[in-house]
Amino acid sequence: MAEQSSLFNDLELRDIRFSSSSPPILQMSDTALKEWKARIFRYQTQVNESAPTQQGSLFDLAQPSTDPASIDPFSLKQQNTEFWRDTFDEGIAALYFVIDQELPLLLYVGETSKSNQRWKGVHDCKDYLHNYVAAHRIHKLPVRVTISFWREAPADYHPRQQLEQALIQKWKPPFNRESRKHWGAPFRDAKPD
């Protein structure tokens, strides 16, 4: 099996491992972190197990379904969150999913009109992930964060956003703002929404 690429570059990893000036916003205990993840895992496992299986037709050439029940974030091709550094395509409309493969946990659902550009620059989820990974490193817990894209998303913004919201409501990923009431926001910087 090929080695999983790192979520962070070498400089970011060094900062996470050796910086005492920028620890996670809220340092969770080992037990609290494990329990927080276990609650989310139990919920998402129930969602996944209760998802209806759909029988496809050998001759069905219809457009991809935009039914949230037909999208399984865990079955999509996973890639490093630094994916955009190696791509030279123009990008397409897509939904994307940030997953910690260790349990696994769906951490974030997002939508974009340009899949090769969305993760560049500033993104709140990247800050949450930095704090999330740092908390795991402090407690020497395994963590393996990846990103995947569902490339059949509607090109038009409103249908794509509606699908994103339906998936957030279904999975309740903890890094999406809409899910904070369920899981809290232990990895979020203390800045207003």
Coordinates of N, CA and C in Angstrom, one line a residue, residues 119-188:
W119 N -9.3 25.1 -2.2 CA -8.5 24.8 -1.0 C -7.3 25.7 -0.9
K120 N -7.0 26.5 -1.9 CA -5.9 27.5 -1.9 C -6.2 28.6 -0.9
G121 N -5.2 29.2 -0.4 CA -5.4 30.4 0.4 C -6.1 30.1 1.8
V122 N -6.9 31.1 2.2 CA -7.5 31.1 3.5 C -8.8 30.3 3.5
H123 N -9.0 29.4 4.4 CA -10.2 28.6 4.5 C -10.3 28.2 6.0
D124 N -11.5 28.5 6.6 CA -11.6 28.2 8.1 C -11.4 26.8 8.4
C125 N -11.8 25.9 7.5 CA -11.7 24.5 7.7 C -10.2 24.1 7.9
K126 N -9.3 24.8 7.2 CA -7.9 24.5 7.3 C -7.4 24.8 8.7
D127 N -7.9 25.9 9.3 CA -7.5 26.3 10.7 C -8.0 25.2 11.6
Y128 N -9.3 24.7 11.4 CA -9.8 23.7 12.3 C -9.0 22.4 12.2
L129 N -8.6 22.1 11.0 CA -7.8 20.9 10.8 C -6.4 21.0 11.4
H130 N -5.8 22.2 11.3 CA -4.5 22.4 12.0 C -4.7 22.1 13.5
N131 N -5.7 22.7 14.1 CA -5.9 22.5 15.6 C -6.3 21.0 15.9
Y132 N -7.0 20.4 15.0 CA -7.4 19.0 15.1 C -6.2 18.1 15.1
V133 N -5.4 18.3 14.1 CA -4.2 17.4 13.9 C -3.2 17.7 15.1
A134 N -3.1 19.0 15.5 CA -2.2 19.3 16.6 C -2.7 18.6 17.9
A135 N -4.0 18.6 18.1 CA -4.5 17.9 19.3 C -4.1 16.4 19.3
H136 N -4.2 15.8 18.1 CA -3.8 14.4 18.0 C -2.3 14.2 18.3
R137 N -1.5 15.1 17.7 CA -0.1 15.0 17.9 C 0.3 15.1 19.4
I138 N -0.3 16.1 20.1 CA 0.0 16.3 21.5 C -0.3 15.0 22.3
H139 N -1.3 14.3 21.9 CA -1.7 13.0 22.7 C -1.1 11.8 22.0
K140 N -0.3 12.0 20.9 CA 0.3 10.8 20.2 C -0.8 9.9 19.7
L141 N -1.9 10.4 19.2 CA -3.0 9.7 18.6 C -2.9 9.7 17.1
P142 N -3.2 8.6 16.4 CA -3.2 8.5 15.0 C -4.2 9.4 14.3
V143 N -3.8 10.1 13.2 CA -4.7 10.9 12.5 C -4.3 10.9 11.0
R144 N -5.2 10.8 10.1 CA -4.9 10.8 8.7 C -6.0 11.5 7.9
V145 N -5.8 12.8 7.7 CA -6.9 13.6 7.1 C -6.7 13.6 5.6
T146 N -7.8 13.4 4.9 CA -7.8 13.4 3.4 C -8.9 14.2 2.9
I147 N -8.9 14.5 1.6 CA -10.0 15.2 0.9 C -10.4 14.4 -0.3
S148 N -11.7 14.4 -0.6 CA -12.2 13.8 -1.8 C -13.2 14.7 -2.5
F149 N -13.4 14.4 -3.7 CA -14.3 15.3 -4.5 C -15.4 14.4 -5.2
W150 N -16.6 14.9 -5.2 CA -17.7 14.3 -6.0 C -17.9 15.2 -7.1
R151 N -17.4 14.8 -8.3 CA -17.3 15.7 -9.5 C -18.6 15.7 -10.3
E152 N -19.7 15.1 -9.9 CA -20.9 15.2 -10.6 C -21.9 16.2 -10.0
A153 N -21.3 17.1 -9.2 CA -22.2 18.2 -8.6 C -22.7 19.1 -9.7
P154 N -23.9 19.6 -9.4 CA -24.5 20.6 -10.4 C -23.6 21.8 -10.6
A155 N -23.5 22.2 -11.9 CA -22.7 23.4 -12.2 C -23.3 24.7 -11.6
D156 N -24.6 24.7 -11.6 CA -25.3 25.9 -11.1 C -25.1 26.0 -9.5
Y157 N -24.9 27.2 -9.0 CA -24.6 27.4 -7.6 C -25.7 27.0 -6.7
H158 N -26.9 27.4 -6.9 CA -28.0 27.1 -6.0 C -28.3 25.6 -5.8
P159 N -28.4 24.9 -6.9 CA -28.6 23.4 -6.7 C -27.5 22.7 -6.0
R160 N -26.3 23.2 -6.3 CA -25.1 22.6 -5.7 C -25.0 23.0 -4.2
Q161 N -25.4 24.2 -3.8 CA -25.5 24.6 -2.4 C -26.6 23.9 -1.7
Q162 N -27.7 23.6 -2.3 CA -28.8 22.9 -1.7 C -28.3 21.4 -1.4
L163 N -27.6 20.9 -2.3 CA -27.1 19.5 -2.1 C -26.1 19.5 -1.0
E164 N -25.2 20.5 -1.0 CA -24.2 20.6 0.1 C -25.0 20.7 1.5
Q165 N -26.0 21.5 1.6 CA -26.7 21.7 2.8 C -27.4 20.4 3.2
A166 N -28.0 19.6 2.2 CA -28.6 18.4 2.5 C -27.6 17.4 3.1
L167 N -26.4 17.4 2.6 CA -25.4 16.4 3.1 C -24.9 16.9 4.4
I168 N -24.8 18.1 4.7 CA -24.4 18.6 6.0 C -25.5 18.2 7.0
Q169 N -26.8 18.4 6.7 CA -27.9 18.0 7.6 C -27.9 16.4 7.8
K170 N -27.5 15.7 6.8 CA -27.5 14.2 6.9 C -26.3 13.8 7.8
W171 N -25.1 14.2 7.5 CA -23.9 13.7 8.2 C -23.5 14.5 9.4
K172 N -23.9 15.7 9.5 CA -23.5 16.6 10.6 C -22.0 16.6 10.9
P173 N -21.2 16.9 9.8 CA -19.8 17.0 10.0 C -19.4 18.1 11.0
P174 N -18.5 17.8 12.0 CA -18.3 18.7 13.1 C -17.6 20.1 12.7
F175 N -17.0 20.2 11.5 CA -16.3 21.4 11.2 C -17.2 22.3 10.4
N176 N -18.4 21.9 10.0 CA -19.4 22.8 9.3 C -20.1 23.6 10.4
R177 N -20.3 24.8 10.2 CA -20.9 25.8 11.1 C -22.3 25.2 11.5
E178 N -23.0 24.6 10.6 CA -24.4 24.2 10.9 C -24.4 23.0 11.9
S179 N -23.3 22.4 12.2 CA -23.2 21.2 13.1 C -22.7 21.5 14.5
R180 N -22.3 22.8 14.7 CA -21.7 23.1 16.0 C -22.6 22.9 17.2
K181 N -23.9 23.0 17.0 CA -24.9 22.8 18.1 C -24.9 21.3 18.5
H182 N -24.5 20.4 17.6 CA -24.5 19.0 17.9 C -23.2 18.6 18.6
W183 N -22.0 19.1 18.1 CA -20.7 18.6 18.6 C -19.9 19.6 19.3
G184 N -20.3 20.9 19.3 CA -19.4 22.0 19.8 C -18.4 22.3 18.8
A185 N -17.5 23.2 19.1 CA -16.5 23.6 18.2 C -15.1 23.7 18.8
P186 N -14.6 22.6 19.3 CA -13.4 22.6 20.1 C -12.1 23.0 19.3
F187 N -12.2 22.9 18.0 CA -11.0 23.2 17.2 C -11.1 24.5 16.4
R188 N -12.1 25.3 16.7 CA -12.3 26.6 16.1 C -11.6 27.7 16.8

